[in-house]
Amino acid sequence: MMVNLSDIKDPSFLNDLSNKELEELSKEIRTFLIESLSKTGGHLSSNLGVVELTIALHKVFDSPKDKLIFDVGHQAYTHKILTGRATEFDKLRMHNGLSGFLKRSESIHDVYEAGHSSTSIAAASGMEFSKKFIGNSNKVIPIIGDGALTGGMAFEALNFLGGQGDHQPIIILNDNEMSISENIGFLASILNNIRSKNTYRKIKTKTKKFLPKFLRKFSTKVERGVKGFLTTNTIFDDLGFSYYGPINGHDFKELIKYLNIAKKSNRACVIHVLTEKGKGYKPSEQDINGSWHGVGPFDIETGKQIAKKEENIYSWSEIISEYMINYAKNNEKFTIVIPAMIGGSSLFKYKEQFPKQIIDVGIAEQLAVTMSSGFAISGVDVFTPIYSTFLQRAYDQVNHDVARQNLKVVFGIDRAGIVGADGETHQGLFDIPLLRHIPNMTIAHPRNPEEAFKLLNYAFKVNKGPFAIRYERGNEFYDFNEGITNETFDKPSWEIINKGKKAVFLSFGSMLEQVKEEVNKQELDVCIVDAKFIKPLDKDIIKYISNLDVPIVIYEESSLLGGFGSAVLEHLVINKLDTSKITLMGIKDEYIEQGAKHLVLKELNLDLDSIIKKIKEVI
Ligand SMILES: Cc1ncc(C[n+]2csc(CCOP(=O)(O)OP(=O)(O)O)c2C)c(N)n1
């Protein structure tokens, strides 16, 4: 073994390594990643693709003085290894363990945190422009995938930065021809086109050689002009960048050569690097659906996931997708609009059956929402599933384009609540405060699949305006042989699911079932209310429980500030009802770290035990 990965403290050792040694190091890192992730799970294929690229970046640039900004940050495992964190991989994405994304508190080399996509070029712009205040000449290097480049902010930042002569970020476009799954849109075809014309760079280099010396000096304008004669400009040239590529992202000679050219350049550059997603492990190399983008523990030999699928146990995303399959069967004027998460939202099966009734718009949540408003206004039923955390990107579109026009868009708020291993950047804790104050908006959260189907029937068949159905990251039992009910609600009301006189437990979602079971087991005299409609509130039931004159515990796996409990309190205050017996349980004013859901809930005193304890305390 040339270098023990656990002994690496920082990337400076790379300076002494030859290309051959770097190749050996890449092999070691790949073996390490495959072995380690087979036990912990993680973003396998994105990371296997950028081993050489990351090593080359750390060899050519001087991190952390030079700023490596990994877009999303899910592909930075080699960066973590090279900056001294190999020994922490056994707790990757676990409670109190190594983050799956960049984390400034973990290392001085993690100069910028993301989690959400398409931020790197915008952040780089700020860092570039700050140089005139802080006076350094370090390089700023955003590393962005072809998927992340489909996000609006990446385009906005390119548009802004291009041609800013005195600012020289080096944008590394990591093009593996995939987003999480298939990359979409015209940009993907443009990149494809560039790939097929890979004589581009050679012609350019040759041209420069034959230019008279005095012309070479006026590199910028003249260079672009001459290039224009001989080759087709890329979109990046047209936007005002020096384009280099496409470059083989697994060839150190080529990588190091062009990174050095960019380093010396006095113009903003785009280096177009071709990488193979999943490289070095057959199952991930052959993956076309993105199943190896993020994986759980797996068997290296067979490539099979270790977690077994139990009969009739489905994720919430699968349950909602089954409903959509059923809905599409009976409704031709229906479509799904989804921003880049067909896999995560379990919609491959749906897509297979109804390929013309699903549109993946790429990592473009704002587009997904406003496009949905266009469907709704044309009288087409539309379901728009977006992870709670990514919906944050599209607040204005939900408010202004959908709700203000009172359009019937049904939003699927996937991954609502604590999400587990993805941690802070992915927790679904803010969608209730985000949506609750929007006029016309109905918000619901089912406690079991049957209730979800009734709520969706209500959303499509009874309700006239925007509707958001939240569902959790987690599994539920359902036997689909029983079919999908046609039943619905005639109005948005709550339900008392357990009678009791000594206290009230008011909440929504799957925790209700658990609390009910435990309350009955322990024979506690507690009234349990299912607030399946988070908005509008059920004023009659609020009045009823208020009149019981007993303690009321309101629980939400969501931000307390501006949340469901706040809504109930506001209602009580406005209607001069008693607030003195209310206890709120929910997420306080903080960001919540990664970890298995049960551990995180326990730490926050929001698990089942803590709820029962609180109920007993107030009785
Ligand atoms: C705003 C936002 N929407 C969706 C996601 C989910 N997501 C994480 S990585 C990814 C695909 C990124 O593709 P690419 O940039 O090409 O990187 P690769 O994994 O292929 O290297 C997506 C859609 C996200 N992180 N942020």
CSV table of N, CA and C in Angstrom, one decimal, residues 18 148 206 330 379 384 388 416 493 527 594 601:
chain,number,residue,atom,x,y,z
A,18,SER,N,3.8,11.1,-8.2
A,18,SER,CA,3.8,11.0,-9.6
A,18,SER,C,2.4,10.6,-10.1
A,148,ALA,N,-26.8,19.4,-11.4
A,148,ALA,CA,-26.9,20.6,-10.6
A,148,ALA,C,-27.0,21.9,-11.5
A,206,LYS,N,-3.9,24.4,-31.0
A,206,LYS,CA,-3.1,24.6,-32.2
A,206,LYS,C,-3.2,26.0,-32.7
A,330,ASN,N,-57.8,6.2,-14.2
A,330,ASN,CA,-59.2,6.7,-14.4
A,330,ASN,C,-59.3,8.2,-14.8
A,379,GLY,N,-57.1,23.4,-16.8
A,379,GLY,CA,-58.1,22.3,-16.4
A,379,GLY,C,-57.5,20.9,-16.4
A,384,THR,N,-47.9,17.5,-7.8
A,384,THR,CA,-46.5,18.0,-7.8
A,384,THR,C,-45.8,17.6,-6.6
A,388,SER,N,-40.2,18.2,1.2
A,388,SER,CA,-40.5,19.4,2.1
A,388,SER,C,-39.3,20.4,2.0
A,416,ALA,N,-41.6,14.8,4.9
A,416,ALA,CA,-42.0,15.8,5.9
A,416,ALA,C,-41.6,15.3,7.3
A,493,SER,N,-62.4,18.4,8.3
A,493,SER,CA,-62.6,18.3,9.7
A,493,SER,C,-61.7,17.3,10.4
A,527,CYS,N,-58.0,11.8,25.6
A,527,CYS,CA,-58.7,12.0,24.3
A,527,CYS,C,-57.7,12.3,23.2
A,594,GLN,N,-28.1,15.2,11.6
A,594,GLN,CA,-28.4,13.9,11.1
A,594,GLN,C,-28.5,12.8,12.1
A,601,LEU,N,-35.3,11.8,17.4
A,601,LEU,CA,-36.5,12.1,18.2
A,601,LEU,C,-36.3,12.0,19.7
